[in-house]
């Protein structure tokens, strides 16, 4: 997992409340492989970005080239509600976002994103509205997210502090997902397997590395 | 009290505590346990995301021999001879093909659609004796608790992140649940089965009542139950909110395992048996919660709503939403009856059905098929329906016993094995507006197809409903 420390990047507004995981990753993409060059970037918010005739919706800022290559999405309330599909976090990641800033996020989606190195920052609704206005006024303007100091620095230089669980913060900074934390216990797992194989020799615990 | 007695009480442990405790590798500062996974089953539903991510990360399978991939959710129950290419829906075909590719790429043994042992994971695992007492088992399916009937601690895992973790490390991080013992004592009446017991329990706990608990089912009724009945009980633990449901291994468990090809043999069998006998809950062990059920009060059950707790004895009526004190419950029932197109006070036995389904990880084992065939013998069904054996082995045994002829002569279809019409992943669905009597585990809105209406009940009760074309008390069915 890619570590997350300090990110300075263009931000794009998405002022639509209750974007659910079915909109983030439409069901029809869910039976599709994710491969390099053929990932979920096309699927990400597809029907929000495109109309029934596959034409880009002009009102959607994600279709506006003036925003450059944004890595920060400024969401509205309850982003990521709905089904627990973990593919929604992959879609966010594959599209190129490293952080989402919004007034509130659904709990399961929040966990799935952090597990994949995407930082979700919750700020007051009033601050979010300011951020929308700031980037709309100057599309392409950059926002800085300083995770070690838990700060968002807006295009005007104003600082907004945010909360995050200390363990999740540490894992993001170190780039550790669940698997890498577990791998740090590698020696204990090997020892456990050896002990278990001796005590319960009928179990299918194989010894090859 | 003697010191020894106090020590015994302090060290008295439940079945769950013994098995869970035996699998803790480390405990995190946040109190989550890193548990060793003795065996993991996986199906094609969603698992490709786990493999795609592992591939992108360059990770491999740590212990491939401790996994079994089983294609069960998306396989059609007909036309198997035509192979993967014979699956008409391209998306379903793709999911089936991806499972084979992922199992091959990661070196995992795979029961594919042509394998002689193919079936539903929760039927095949106990049938082959892979699931054994004292094991910690995972599977990317919510009905994984089924294997707990063998005395294992079997836990569902998420199809992508958690499954990916299990494949890569052979471990899983879990917070230890609290314990609840559900004791059922007494003899079950004629026509009353394990399915009716578990539905009665869920009616009592509600669908959230078991959340955060590991269940142990105990009492003389459970002790007297066959392996098949116990598997049905543990299977539906999740419908009460519990991810884990266990039954202490005993002579019935051991007699079953003694015939299984993947159970320990020879000296290993003797050592395993000695260990398995130490697993049952110690006298004096304390549970966080206790629940009791008198078997004599259990009647054949049917669901009338859109959640497994929405069930009543077949001699009851559709309830009035206003009869529930709890406001949320009352609102749910109102919405459920609207979806189910049912009017309060209608006798349940007057609800007409359009089709039946006998199958699923809940009720598709040989005893279930015998029970249904016993009711159908010499009779004709009034509505169409299908019977899907839980595994290819169950199918062969049913055919050896001539059960398939009873189903076919009654007018039902005799299909290959898979999850099938339980949730329709394989495209076999109940039509919109159609009402189905089903031996499955969930009656959620749209579970068997968009706008399909599901009534869940035991195999014998589904057979009776098929004959009469309406929900029917199997105890009142007169001889043909």
PDB file of C-alpha atoms in Angstrom, chain A residues 2 4 7 38 41 55 63 82 86 91 97 108 120 133 138 144 158 172 198 200 206 209:
ATOM      1  CA  UNK A   2       1.254   3.472  -0.920  1.00  0.00           C
ATOM      2  CA  UNK A   4       0.190   8.755   2.759  1.00  0.00           C
ATOM      3  CA  UNK A   7      -0.374  15.528  -0.426  1.00  0.00           C
ATOM      4  CA  UNK A  38      -8.179  -2.243 -17.473  1.00  0.00           C
ATOM      5  CA  UNK A  41     -11.347   3.993 -13.581  1.00  0.00           C
ATOM      6  CA  UNK A  55     -21.955  11.769 -23.553  1.00  0.00           C
ATOM      7  CA  UNK A  63     -15.506  16.301 -16.986  1.00  0.00           C
ATOM      8  CA  UNK A  82     -25.360   1.781   0.424  1.00  0.00           C
ATOM      9  CA  UNK A  86     -15.295  -3.116  -1.583  1.00  0.00           C
ATOM     10  CA  UNK A  91     -12.875   2.528  -8.242  1.00  0.00           C
ATOM     11  CA  UNK A  97      -7.933   9.979  -6.162  1.00  0.00           C
ATOM     12  CA  UNK A 108     -17.895   0.650   5.732  1.00  0.00           C
ATOM     13  CA  UNK A 120     -10.977  10.332   3.917  1.00  0.00           C
ATOM     14  CA  UNK A 133     -16.334  27.771  -3.884  1.00  0.00           C
ATOM     15  CA  UNK A 138     -10.002  28.930  -9.765  1.00  0.00           C
ATOM     16  CA  UNK A 144      -2.656  20.403   0.817  1.00  0.00           C
ATOM     17  CA  UNK A 158      -6.327  28.775   5.658  1.00  0.00           C
ATOM     18  CA  UNK A 172      -1.568   5.259   6.422  1.00  0.00           C
ATOM     19  CA  UNK A 198       3.155 -31.159  16.023  1.00  0.00           C
ATOM     20  CA  UNK A 200      -2.496 -31.879  15.656  1.00  0.00           C
ATOM     21  CA  UNK A 206       1.619 -28.139   5.137  1.00  0.00           C
ATOM     22  CA  UNK A 209       7.233 -22.252   2.634  1.00  0.00           C
TER      23      UNK A 209
END
